[in-house]
Amino acid sequence: MRYPIGFMMAQARHRAKMEKAGITRYPTVLMLEPLYTCNLACIGCSVERHTGKLKDRLSVETCLKAVDDCGAPIVNLCGGEPTLYPELKELIEGLFARDKYVILCTNALKLDTKVFGVIPPDPRLFIMIHLDGLRETHDYVCNRAGVFDKAVEMMKRAAELGYYVYINTTVYKETSVEEVEALCKLVDELKAQGILVSPGYEYESVERDIFLTREQIHEKFRQIRSFAGKYKVCATPIFLEFAAGLRELPCSPWSTVNYTPMGWKSPCYLIGDRYIPDWETFWNTTNWEYWESRLDPRCQNCKMHSGFEHSAVTEAMKTLKGKLQLAAWSLK
């Protein structure tokens, strides 16, 4: 299975609850950034996400209030580098107490000292390790030598210790399709659970020209789609069709909301027009219809998983064929 049954059932129950209540817009994932401190300065990352001071981190209490306000069943801990958050164990325990599934999105450099032996394996905890290519490409993107080898070492160790382990691969201009397939094979070799592949978002604060245009995304993802069925690729079939330019989807910016040291990021995880301190103001004053339309220039080359996977699942659920395709994909 792509994900544990409990994880998929939690999402299904949440969707059914919202639909029964007649609610069409609702978060399914909270991207929780408890800090903007990082031990890397990756060339594809927006500047604010790796330049924050540790003293400016969110408290555990503030993080958990955001979780309660949002109500999403899945919390993606990111940042910054979440393993640098001093209260990580306490935060994850608080999330488990709320029966949340936790995706720890990490560069893996501190897993051996901050997670292994500190936070035990749990079926609700997924370790999502960034690998944006093989050794040369990944170390280039991370702007530091040796990061790829350390990440692979930590993946092996995590799998041996019984953690659920996934690879998160962002596709840039420098990422060859052959490398993406090699990473898919690495998932099997390391006995990890899967790989999430998504085109990079064109952050305005990033100076280097490493991002794909819309046409380049289509070209690369048509190739990725041709072999995705052979591996544990976590993107749904309809999302891959969308990324390959074979169909259109509306954006669902409200499905993946983002809470940061500066507040709720509006309108989405990728674009911060405003930072709003309280949930109600964020949720009720963001012009969701405008951002769904993708009319904004900053949305033109965006095909990020965070904005469109919810839309892909919604599209699949409209027909019997789509439901069967999604079920077959989930069980593989």
mmCIF file of C-alpha atoms in Angstrom:
data_model
loop_
_atom_site.group_PDB
_atom_site.id
_atom_site.type_symbol
_atom_site.label_atom_id
_atom_site.label_comp_id
_atom_site.label_asym_id
_atom_site.label_seq_id
_atom_site.Cartn_x
_atom_site.Cartn_y
_atom_site.Cartn_z
ATOM 1 C CA MET A 1 0.000 0.000 0.000
ATOM 2 C CA ARG A 2 1.146 3.542 -0.737
ATOM 3 C CA TYR A 3 0.278 4.639 2.800
ATOM 4 C CA PRO A 4 -0.866 2.774 5.930
ATOM 5 C CA ILE A 5 -4.601 2.049 6.020
ATOM 6 C CA GLY A 6 -5.091 4.262 9.086
ATOM 7 C CA PHE A 7 -3.634 7.253 7.259
ATOM 8 C CA MET A 8 -5.931 6.791 4.275
ATOM 9 C CA MET A 9 -8.974 6.185 6.477
ATOM 10 C CA ALA A 10 -8.289 9.377 8.449
ATOM 11 C CA GLN A 11 -8.392 11.361 5.214
ATOM 12 C CA ALA A 12 -11.493 9.537 3.983
ATOM 13 C CA ARG A 13 -13.348 10.178 7.262
ATOM 14 C CA HIS A 14 -12.396 13.854 7.184
ATOM 15 C CA ARG A 15 -13.574 14.240 3.584
ATOM 16 C CA ALA A 16 -16.851 12.414 4.327
ATOM 17 C CA LYS A 17 -17.458 14.578 7.404
ATOM 18 C CA MET A 18 -16.951 17.789 5.424
ATOM 19 C CA GLU A 19 -19.121 16.625 2.529
ATOM 20 C CA LYS A 20 -21.907 15.559 4.887
ATOM 21 C CA ALA A 21 -21.832 19.039 6.416
ATOM 22 C CA GLY A 22 -21.982 20.608 2.942
ATOM 23 C CA ILE A 23 -18.527 22.179 3.324
ATOM 24 C CA THR A 24 -16.674 22.448 0.017
ATOM 25 C CA ARG A 25 -13.503 24.194 1.166
ATOM 26 C CA TYR A 26 -11.579 22.687 4.074
ATOM 27 C CA PRO A 27 -7.958 21.956 4.998
ATOM 28 C CA THR A 28 -6.695 18.393 4.732
ATOM 29 C CA VAL A 29 -3.053 19.176 5.560
ATOM 30 C CA LEU A 30 -1.516 21.762 7.868
ATOM 31 C CA MET A 31 1.981 22.759 6.840
ATOM 32 C CA LEU A 32 3.271 23.702 10.276
ATOM 33 C CA GLU A 33 6.551 25.609 10.351
ATOM 34 C CA PRO A 34 7.498 25.985 14.015
ATOM 35 C CA LEU A 35 10.740 27.738 13.082
ATOM 36 C CA TYR A 36 12.529 29.387 10.171
ATOM 37 C CA THR A 37 15.944 28.129 11.285
ATOM 38 C CA CYS A 38 17.795 25.692 9.048
ATOM 39 C CA ASN A 39 21.212 24.043 8.829
ATOM 40 C CA LEU A 40 21.127 24.304 5.017
ATOM 41 C CA ALA A 41 20.489 27.126 2.556
ATOM 42 C CA CYS A 42 19.189 25.169 -0.439
ATOM 43 C CA ILE A 43 19.185 27.119 -3.676
ATOM 44 C CA GLY A 44 15.515 26.354 -4.395
ATOM 45 C CA CYS A 45 14.222 27.456 -0.987
ATOM 46 C CA SER A 46 12.674 30.843 -0.286
ATOM 47 C CA VAL A 47 15.063 32.975 1.737
ATOM 48 C CA GLU A 48 12.858 33.434 4.807
ATOM 49 C CA ARG A 49 12.642 29.683 5.356
ATOM 50 C CA HIS A 50 16.313 29.291 6.230
ATOM 51 C CA THR A 51 17.334 32.622 7.756
ATOM 52 C CA GLY A 52 15.189 32.782 10.904
ATOM 53 C CA LYS A 53 16.567 32.929 14.432
ATOM 54 C CA LEU A 54 15.895 30.040 16.784
ATOM 55 C CA LYS A 55 14.651 32.469 19.443
ATOM 56 C CA ASP A 56 11.810 33.448 17.099
ATOM 57 C CA ARG A 57 10.387 29.912 16.955
ATOM 58 C CA LEU A 58 6.776 29.163 17.828
ATOM 59 C CA SER A 59 5.946 27.715 21.216
ATOM 60 C CA VAL A 60 4.437 24.230 21.422
ATOM 61 C CA GLU A 61 1.248 25.777 22.809
ATOM 62 C CA THR A 62 0.992 28.138 19.820
ATOM 63 C CA CYS A 63 1.611 25.276 17.378
ATOM 64 C CA LEU A 64 -1.079 23.109 18.944
ATOM 65 C CA LYS A 65 -3.598 25.951 18.905
ATOM 66 C CA ALA A 66 -3.015 26.302 15.156
ATOM 67 C CA VAL A 67 -3.600 22.549 14.806
ATOM 68 C CA ASP A 68 -6.856 22.766 16.757
ATOM 69 C CA ASP A 69 -8.058 25.827 14.844
ATOM 70 C CA CYS A 70 -7.304 24.234 11.484
ATOM 71 C CA GLY A 71 -8.750 20.778 12.126
ATOM 72 C CA ALA A 72 -6.792 18.987 9.389
ATOM 73 C CA PRO A 73 -6.055 15.300 10.088
ATOM 74 C CA ILE A 74 -2.480 15.549 8.748
ATOM 75 C CA VAL A 75 0.262 17.840 10.039
ATOM 76 C CA ASN A 76 3.391 18.296 7.947
ATOM 77 C CA LEU A 77 6.193 19.560 10.176
ATOM 78 C CA CYS A 78 8.554 21.604 8.047
ATOM 79 C CA GLY A 79 10.242 24.974 8.279
ATOM 80 C CA GLY A 80 13.137 25.613 8.488
ATOM 81 C CA GLU A 81 14.487 22.268 9.596
ATOM 82 C CA PRO A 82 12.110 20.740 12.178
ATOM 83 C CA THR A 83 14.760 18.531 13.796
ATOM 84 C CA LEU A 84 16.372 21.763 15.050
ATOM 85 C CA TYR A 85 13.191 22.629 16.980
ATOM 86 C CA PRO A 86 14.163 22.027 20.649
ATOM 87 C CA GLU A 87 10.627 20.988 21.662
ATOM 88 C CA LEU A 88 10.108 18.537 18.776
ATOM 89 C CA LYS A 89 9.374 15.525 20.984
ATOM 90 C CA GLU A 90 6.817 17.470 23.036
ATOM 91 C CA LEU A 91 5.183 18.825 19.885
ATOM 92 C CA ILE A 92 4.858 15.409 18.248
ATOM 93 C CA GLU A 93 3.447 13.928 21.446
ATOM 94 C CA GLY A 94 0.857 16.729 21.465
ATOM 95 C CA LEU A 95 -0.068 15.915 17.885
ATOM 96 C CA PHE A 96 -0.436 12.219 18.643
ATOM 97 C CA ALA A 97 -2.658 13.113 21.611
ATOM 98 C CA ARG A 98 -4.923 14.811 19.057
ATOM 99 C CA ASP A 99 -4.797 11.688 16.848
ATOM 100 C CA LYS A 100 -3.015 13.505 14.036
ATOM 101 C CA TYR A 101 -0.791 11.918 11.434
ATOM 102 C CA VAL A 102 2.612 13.626 11.353
ATOM 103 C CA ILE A 103 4.894 14.012 8.350
ATOM 104 C CA LEU A 104 8.356 15.084 9.486
ATOM 105 C CA CYS A 105 9.813 16.818 6.425
ATOM 106 C CA THR A 106 13.579 16.859 6.940
ATOM 107 C CA ASN A 107 16.978 17.082 5.278
ATOM 108 C CA ALA A 108 17.961 14.159 7.558
ATOM 109 C CA LEU A 109 21.213 15.700 8.835
ATOM 110 C CA LYS A 110 20.132 15.548 12.496
ATOM 111 C CA LEU A 111 17.896 12.479 12.543
ATOM 112 C CA ASP A 112 20.494 10.373 14.345
ATOM 113 C CA THR A 113 20.765 12.794 17.272
ATOM 114 C CA LYS A 114 17.340 14.486 17.373
ATOM 115 C CA VAL A 115 14.907 11.674 16.445
ATOM 116 C CA PHE A 116 16.456 8.199 16.696
ATOM 117 C CA GLY A 117 16.351 7.105 20.328
ATOM 118 C CA VAL A 118 14.321 10.210 21.238
ATOM 119 C CA ILE A 119 11.034 9.888 19.341
ATOM 120 C CA PRO A 120 10.134 6.214 18.871
ATOM 121 C CA PRO A 121 8.644 4.828 15.650
ATOM 122 C CA ASP A 122 4.880 5.171 15.462
ATOM 123 C CA PRO A 123 2.365 4.271 12.719
ATOM 124 C CA ARG A 124 1.260 7.932 12.761
ATOM 125 C CA LEU A 125 4.781 9.276 12.130
ATOM 126 C CA PHE A 126 6.255 9.473 8.621
ATOM 127 C CA ILE A 127 9.818 10.647 8.044
ATOM 128 C CA MET A 128 9.912 12.475 4.702
ATOM 129 C CA ILE A 129 13.522 12.954 3.551
ATOM 130 C CA HIS A 130 14.433 15.453 0.840
ATOM 131 C CA LEU A 131 16.425 14.011 -2.044
ATOM 132 C CA ASP A 132 16.304 16.274 -5.075
ATOM 133 C CA GLY A 133 18.436 14.054 -7.276
ATOM 134 C CA LEU A 134 21.425 11.764 -7.005
ATOM 135 C CA ARG A 135 24.609 12.769 -5.211
ATOM 136 C CA GLU A 136 25.913 15.509 -7.512
ATOM 137 C CA THR A 137 22.513 17.112 -8.158
ATOM 138 C CA HIS A 138 21.253 16.898 -4.582
ATOM 139 C CA ASP A 139 24.452 18.310 -3.094
ATOM 140 C CA TYR A 140 24.306 21.113 -5.671
ATOM 141 C CA VAL A 141 20.693 21.959 -4.768
ATOM 142 C CA CYS A 142 21.569 21.815 -1.048
ATOM 143 C CA ASN A 143 24.685 23.905 -1.694
ATOM 144 C CA ARG A 144 26.788 21.542 0.431
ATOM 145 C CA ALA A 145 28.827 18.420 -0.290
ATOM 146 C CA GLY A 146 28.014 15.198 1.547
ATOM 147 C CA VAL A 147 24.319 15.854 2.156
ATOM 148 C CA PHE A 148 23.152 13.089 -0.198
ATOM 149 C CA ASP A 149 25.317 10.428 1.449
ATOM 150 C CA LYS A 150 24.165 11.457 4.917
ATOM 151 C CA ALA A 151 20.501 11.374 3.858
ATOM 152 C CA VAL A 152 20.836 7.880 2.376
ATOM 153 C CA GLU A 153 22.608 6.672 5.516
ATOM 154 C CA MET A 154 19.766 8.054 7.647
ATOM 155 C CA MET A 155 17.134 6.456 5.404
ATOM 156 C CA LYS A 156 18.756 3.059 5.893
ATOM 157 C CA ARG A 157 18.951 3.561 9.639
ATOM 158 C CA ALA A 158 15.365 4.785 9.902
ATOM 159 C CA ALA A 159 14.051 1.787 7.963
ATOM 160 C CA GLU A 160 16.057 -0.582 10.165
ATOM 161 C CA LEU A 161 14.632 1.060 13.296
ATOM 162 C CA GLY A 162 11.055 0.637 12.072
ATOM 163 C CA TYR A 163 10.104 4.167 11.010
ATOM 164 C CA TYR A 164 7.918 4.849 7.988
ATOM 165 C CA VAL A 165 10.292 6.485 5.497
ATOM 166 C CA TYR A 166 9.530 8.434 2.306
ATOM 167 C CA ILE A 167 11.576 10.421 -0.196
ATOM 168 C CA ASN A 168 10.465 13.903 -1.232
ATOM 169 C CA THR A 169 11.876 14.924 -4.622
ATOM 170 C CA THR A 170 11.473 18.400 -6.091
ATOM 171 C CA VAL A 171 12.119 18.555 -9.819
ATOM 172 C CA TYR A 172 14.225 21.468 -11.092
ATOM 173 C CA LYS A 173 15.879 22.237 -14.409
ATOM 174 C CA GLU A 174 18.988 20.380 -13.213
ATOM 175 C CA THR A 175 16.989 17.253 -12.292
ATOM 176 C CA SER A 176 17.203 14.635 -15.017
ATOM 177 C CA VAL A 177 14.307 12.216 -15.460
ATOM 178 C CA GLU A 178 16.825 9.357 -15.260
ATOM 179 C CA GLU A 179 17.770 10.542 -11.779
ATOM 180 C CA VAL A 180 14.118 10.590 -10.719
ATOM 181 C CA GLU A 181 13.756 6.960 -11.801
ATOM 182 C CA ALA A 182 16.976 6.090 -9.980
ATOM 183 C CA LEU A 183 15.484 7.591 -6.800
ATOM 184 C CA CYS A 184 12.329 5.520 -7.349
ATOM 185 C CA LYS A 185 14.542 2.424 -7.466
ATOM 186 C CA LEU A 186 16.337 3.612 -4.324
ATOM 187 C CA VAL A 187 13.018 3.514 -2.459
ATOM 188 C CA ASP A 188 12.815 -0.224 -3.101
ATOM 189 C CA GLU A 189 16.486 -0.818 -2.350
ATOM 190 C CA LEU A 190 16.239 0.934 1.028
ATOM 191 C CA LYS A 191 12.874 -0.643 1.871
ATOM 192 C CA ALA A 192 11.245 2.777 2.195
ATOM 193 C CA GLN A 193 7.507 3.310 1.747
ATOM 194 C CA GLY A 194 7.395 5.647 -1.257
ATOM 195 C CA ILE A 195 8.503 8.781 -3.088
ATOM 196 C CA LEU A 196 6.676 12.069 -3.585
ATOM 197 C CA VAL A 197 7.660 13.869 -6.799
ATOM 198 C CA SER A 198 6.608 17.457 -7.493
ATOM 199 C CA PRO A 199 7.856 20.331 -9.688
ATOM 200 C CA GLY A 200 9.548 23.131 -7.790
ATOM 201 C CA TYR A 201 7.741 26.405 -7.143
ATOM 202 C CA GLU A 202 9.290 29.545 -8.623
ATOM 203 C CA TYR A 203 9.974 31.570 -5.478
ATOM 204 C CA GLU A 204 10.538 35.266 -6.181
ATOM 205 C CA SER A 205 13.313 35.473 -3.582
ATOM 206 C CA VAL A 206 15.424 32.778 -5.274
ATOM 207 C CA GLU A 207 18.043 34.363 -7.521
ATOM 208 C CA ARG A 208 19.221 31.357 -9.570
ATOM 209 C CA ASP A 209 17.292 30.291 -12.646
ATOM 210 C CA ILE A 210 16.620 26.687 -11.611
ATOM 211 C CA PHE A 211 12.842 26.447 -11.995
ATOM 212 C CA LEU A 212 10.873 24.799 -14.771
ATOM 213 C CA THR A 213 8.464 26.633 -17.038
ATOM 214 C CA ARG A 214 5.005 25.171 -17.531
ATOM 215 C CA GLU A 215 6.076 23.519 -20.803
ATOM 216 C CA GLN A 216 9.222 22.089 -19.224
ATOM 217 C CA ILE A 217 7.153 20.640 -16.377
ATOM 218 C CA HIS A 218 4.901 18.924 -18.898
ATOM 219 C CA GLU A 219 7.852 17.479 -20.786
ATOM 220 C CA LYS A 220 9.559 16.043 -17.708
ATOM 221 C CA PHE A 221 6.408 14.720 -16.091
ATOM 222 C CA ARG A 222 5.270 12.966 -19.240
ATOM 223 C CA GLN A 223 8.456 10.958 -18.953
ATOM 224 C CA ILE A 224 8.028 10.460 -15.195
ATOM 225 C CA ARG A 225 4.450 9.343 -15.719
ATOM 226 C CA SER A 226 5.615 6.692 -18.204
ATOM 227 C CA PHE A 227 7.465 4.779 -15.468
ATOM 228 C CA ALA A 228 5.654 5.901 -12.297
ATOM 229 C CA GLY A 229 3.382 2.857 -12.287
ATOM 230 C CA LYS A 230 6.362 0.560 -11.721
ATOM 231 C CA TYR A 231 7.354 2.215 -8.465
ATOM 232 C CA LYS A 232 5.958 3.508 -5.171
ATOM 233 C CA VAL A 233 5.278 7.014 -6.462
ATOM 234 C CA CYS A 234 2.933 8.782 -4.029
ATOM 235 C CA ALA A 235 1.375 11.234 -6.503
ATOM 236 C CA THR A 236 -2.075 10.099 -7.628
ATOM 237 C CA PRO A 237 -2.666 9.153 -11.295
ATOM 238 C CA ILE A 238 -4.750 12.265 -12.010
ATOM 239 C CA PHE A 239 -2.140 14.557 -10.451
ATOM 240 C CA LEU A 240 0.497 13.007 -12.727
ATOM 241 C CA GLU A 241 -1.795 13.594 -15.712
ATOM 242 C CA PHE A 242 -2.114 17.220 -14.642
ATOM 243 C CA ALA A 243 1.639 17.629 -14.149
ATOM 244 C CA ALA A 244 2.182 16.117 -17.605
ATOM 245 C CA GLY A 245 -0.200 18.636 -19.202
ATOM 246 C CA LEU A 246 -2.792 16.009 -20.113
ATOM 247 C CA ARG A 247 -5.626 17.623 -18.132
ATOM 248 C CA GLU A 248 -6.384 20.796 -16.201
ATOM 249 C CA LEU A 249 -7.304 21.118 -12.541
ATOM 250 C CA PRO A 250 -8.354 24.067 -10.388
ATOM 251 C CA CYS A 251 -6.083 24.911 -7.495
ATOM 252 C CA SER A 252 -7.240 24.073 -3.965
ATOM 253 C CA PRO A 253 -5.114 26.555 -1.962
ATOM 254 C CA TRP A 254 -7.292 26.031 1.131
ATOM 255 C CA SER A 255 -6.573 22.280 1.238
ATOM 256 C CA THR A 256 -2.980 22.782 2.420
ATOM 257 C CA VAL A 257 -2.783 25.703 4.825
ATOM 258 C CA ASN A 258 0.406 27.072 6.302
ATOM 259 C CA TYR A 259 1.158 28.352 9.816
ATOM 260 C CA THR A 260 4.534 30.012 10.357
ATOM 261 C CA PRO A 261 6.454 32.084 12.915
ATOM 262 C CA MET A 262 4.842 35.105 11.236
ATOM 263 C CA GLY A 263 1.286 33.727 11.422
ATOM 264 C CA TRP A 264 -1.079 32.151 8.897
ATOM 265 C CA LYS A 265 0.381 32.558 5.431
ATOM 266 C CA SER A 266 -2.197 33.849 2.949
ATOM 267 C CA PRO A 267 -3.150 32.766 0.382
ATOM 268 C CA CYS A 268 -1.139 29.531 0.367
ATOM 269 C CA TYR A 269 1.957 27.625 1.379
ATOM 270 C CA LEU A 270 3.852 29.124 -1.557
ATOM 271 C CA ILE A 271 2.614 32.717 -1.755
ATOM 272 C CA GLY A 272 2.682 35.018 1.252
ATOM 273 C CA ASP A 273 0.767 38.158 0.367
ATOM 274 C CA ARG A 274 -0.234 38.510 4.015
ATOM 275 C CA TYR A 275 0.579 36.937 7.371
ATOM 276 C CA ILE A 276 -2.432 36.842 9.666
ATOM 277 C CA PRO A 277 -2.265 36.086 13.410
ATOM 278 C CA ASP A 278 -5.654 34.403 13.878
ATOM 279 C CA TRP A 279 -7.348 31.549 12.033
ATOM 280 C CA GLU A 280 -10.786 33.110 11.601
ATOM 281 C CA THR A 281 -9.457 36.222 9.887
ATOM 282 C CA PHE A 282 -7.172 34.159 7.660
ATOM 283 C CA TRP A 283 -9.906 31.728 6.645
ATOM 284 C CA ASN A 284 -12.700 34.261 6.167
ATOM 285 C CA THR A 285 -10.828 37.102 4.452
ATOM 286 C CA THR A 286 -8.699 35.199 1.928
ATOM 287 C CA ASN A 287 -10.183 35.476 -1.556
ATOM 288 C CA TRP A 288 -10.259 31.752 -2.274
ATOM 289 C CA GLU A 289 -12.136 32.113 -5.577
ATOM 290 C CA TYR A 290 -9.396 34.301 -7.009
ATOM 291 C CA TRP A 291 -6.608 31.911 -6.036
ATOM 292 C CA GLU A 292 -8.548 28.875 -7.261
ATOM 293 C CA SER A 293 -8.739 30.525 -10.673
ATOM 294 C CA ARG A 294 -4.926 30.642 -11.047
ATOM 295 C CA LEU A 295 -5.177 34.069 -12.712
ATOM 296 C CA ASP A 296 -2.383 35.535 -10.619
ATOM 297 C CA PRO A 297 0.948 35.695 -12.507
ATOM 298 C CA ARG A 298 2.663 33.834 -9.655
ATOM 299 C CA CYS A 299 0.403 30.842 -10.293
ATOM 300 C CA GLN A 300 1.136 30.408 -13.984
ATOM 301 C CA ASN A 301 3.992 27.907 -13.677
ATOM 302 C CA CYS A 302 2.797 26.300 -10.452
ATOM 303 C CA LYS A 303 1.930 22.612 -10.464
ATOM 304 C CA MET A 304 2.854 21.890 -6.876
ATOM 305 C CA HIS A 305 1.504 18.859 -5.089
ATOM 306 C CA SER A 306 0.328 21.042 -2.185
ATOM 307 C CA GLY A 307 -2.132 22.945 -4.368
ATOM 308 C CA PHE A 308 -3.444 20.295 -6.707
ATOM 309 C CA GLU A 309 -3.462 16.846 -5.113
ATOM 310 C CA HIS A 310 -6.730 17.556 -3.305
ATOM 311 C CA SER A 311 -8.218 18.661 -6.621
ATOM 312 C CA ALA A 312 -6.954 15.472 -8.265
ATOM 313 C CA VAL A 313 -8.619 13.267 -5.644
ATOM 314 C CA THR A 314 -11.851 15.270 -5.897
ATOM 315 C CA GLU A 315 -11.830 14.772 -9.667
ATOM 316 C CA ALA A 316 -11.249 11.038 -9.278
ATOM 317 C CA MET A 317 -14.166 10.710 -6.860
ATOM 318 C CA LYS A 318 -16.628 12.074 -9.447
ATOM 319 C CA THR A 319 -16.801 8.849 -11.474
ATOM 320 C CA LEU A 320 -16.786 5.113 -10.821
ATOM 321 C CA LYS A 321 -13.774 4.746 -13.117
ATOM 322 C CA GLY A 322 -11.904 7.411 -11.173
ATOM 323 C CA LYS A 323 -12.746 5.813 -7.825
ATOM 324 C CA LEU A 324 -11.585 2.386 -9.012
ATOM 325 C CA GLN A 325 -8.374 3.862 -10.431
ATOM 326 C CA LEU A 326 -7.674 5.663 -7.153
ATOM 327 C CA ALA A 327 -8.410 2.544 -5.103
ATOM 328 C CA ALA A 328 -6.130 0.403 -7.275
ATOM 329 C CA TRP A 329 -3.370 3.000 -6.964
ATOM 330 C CA SER A 330 -3.784 3.191 -3.164
ATOM 331 C CA LEU A 331 -3.574 -0.563 -2.692
ATOM 332 C CA LYS A 332 -0.555 -1.141 -4.924
#
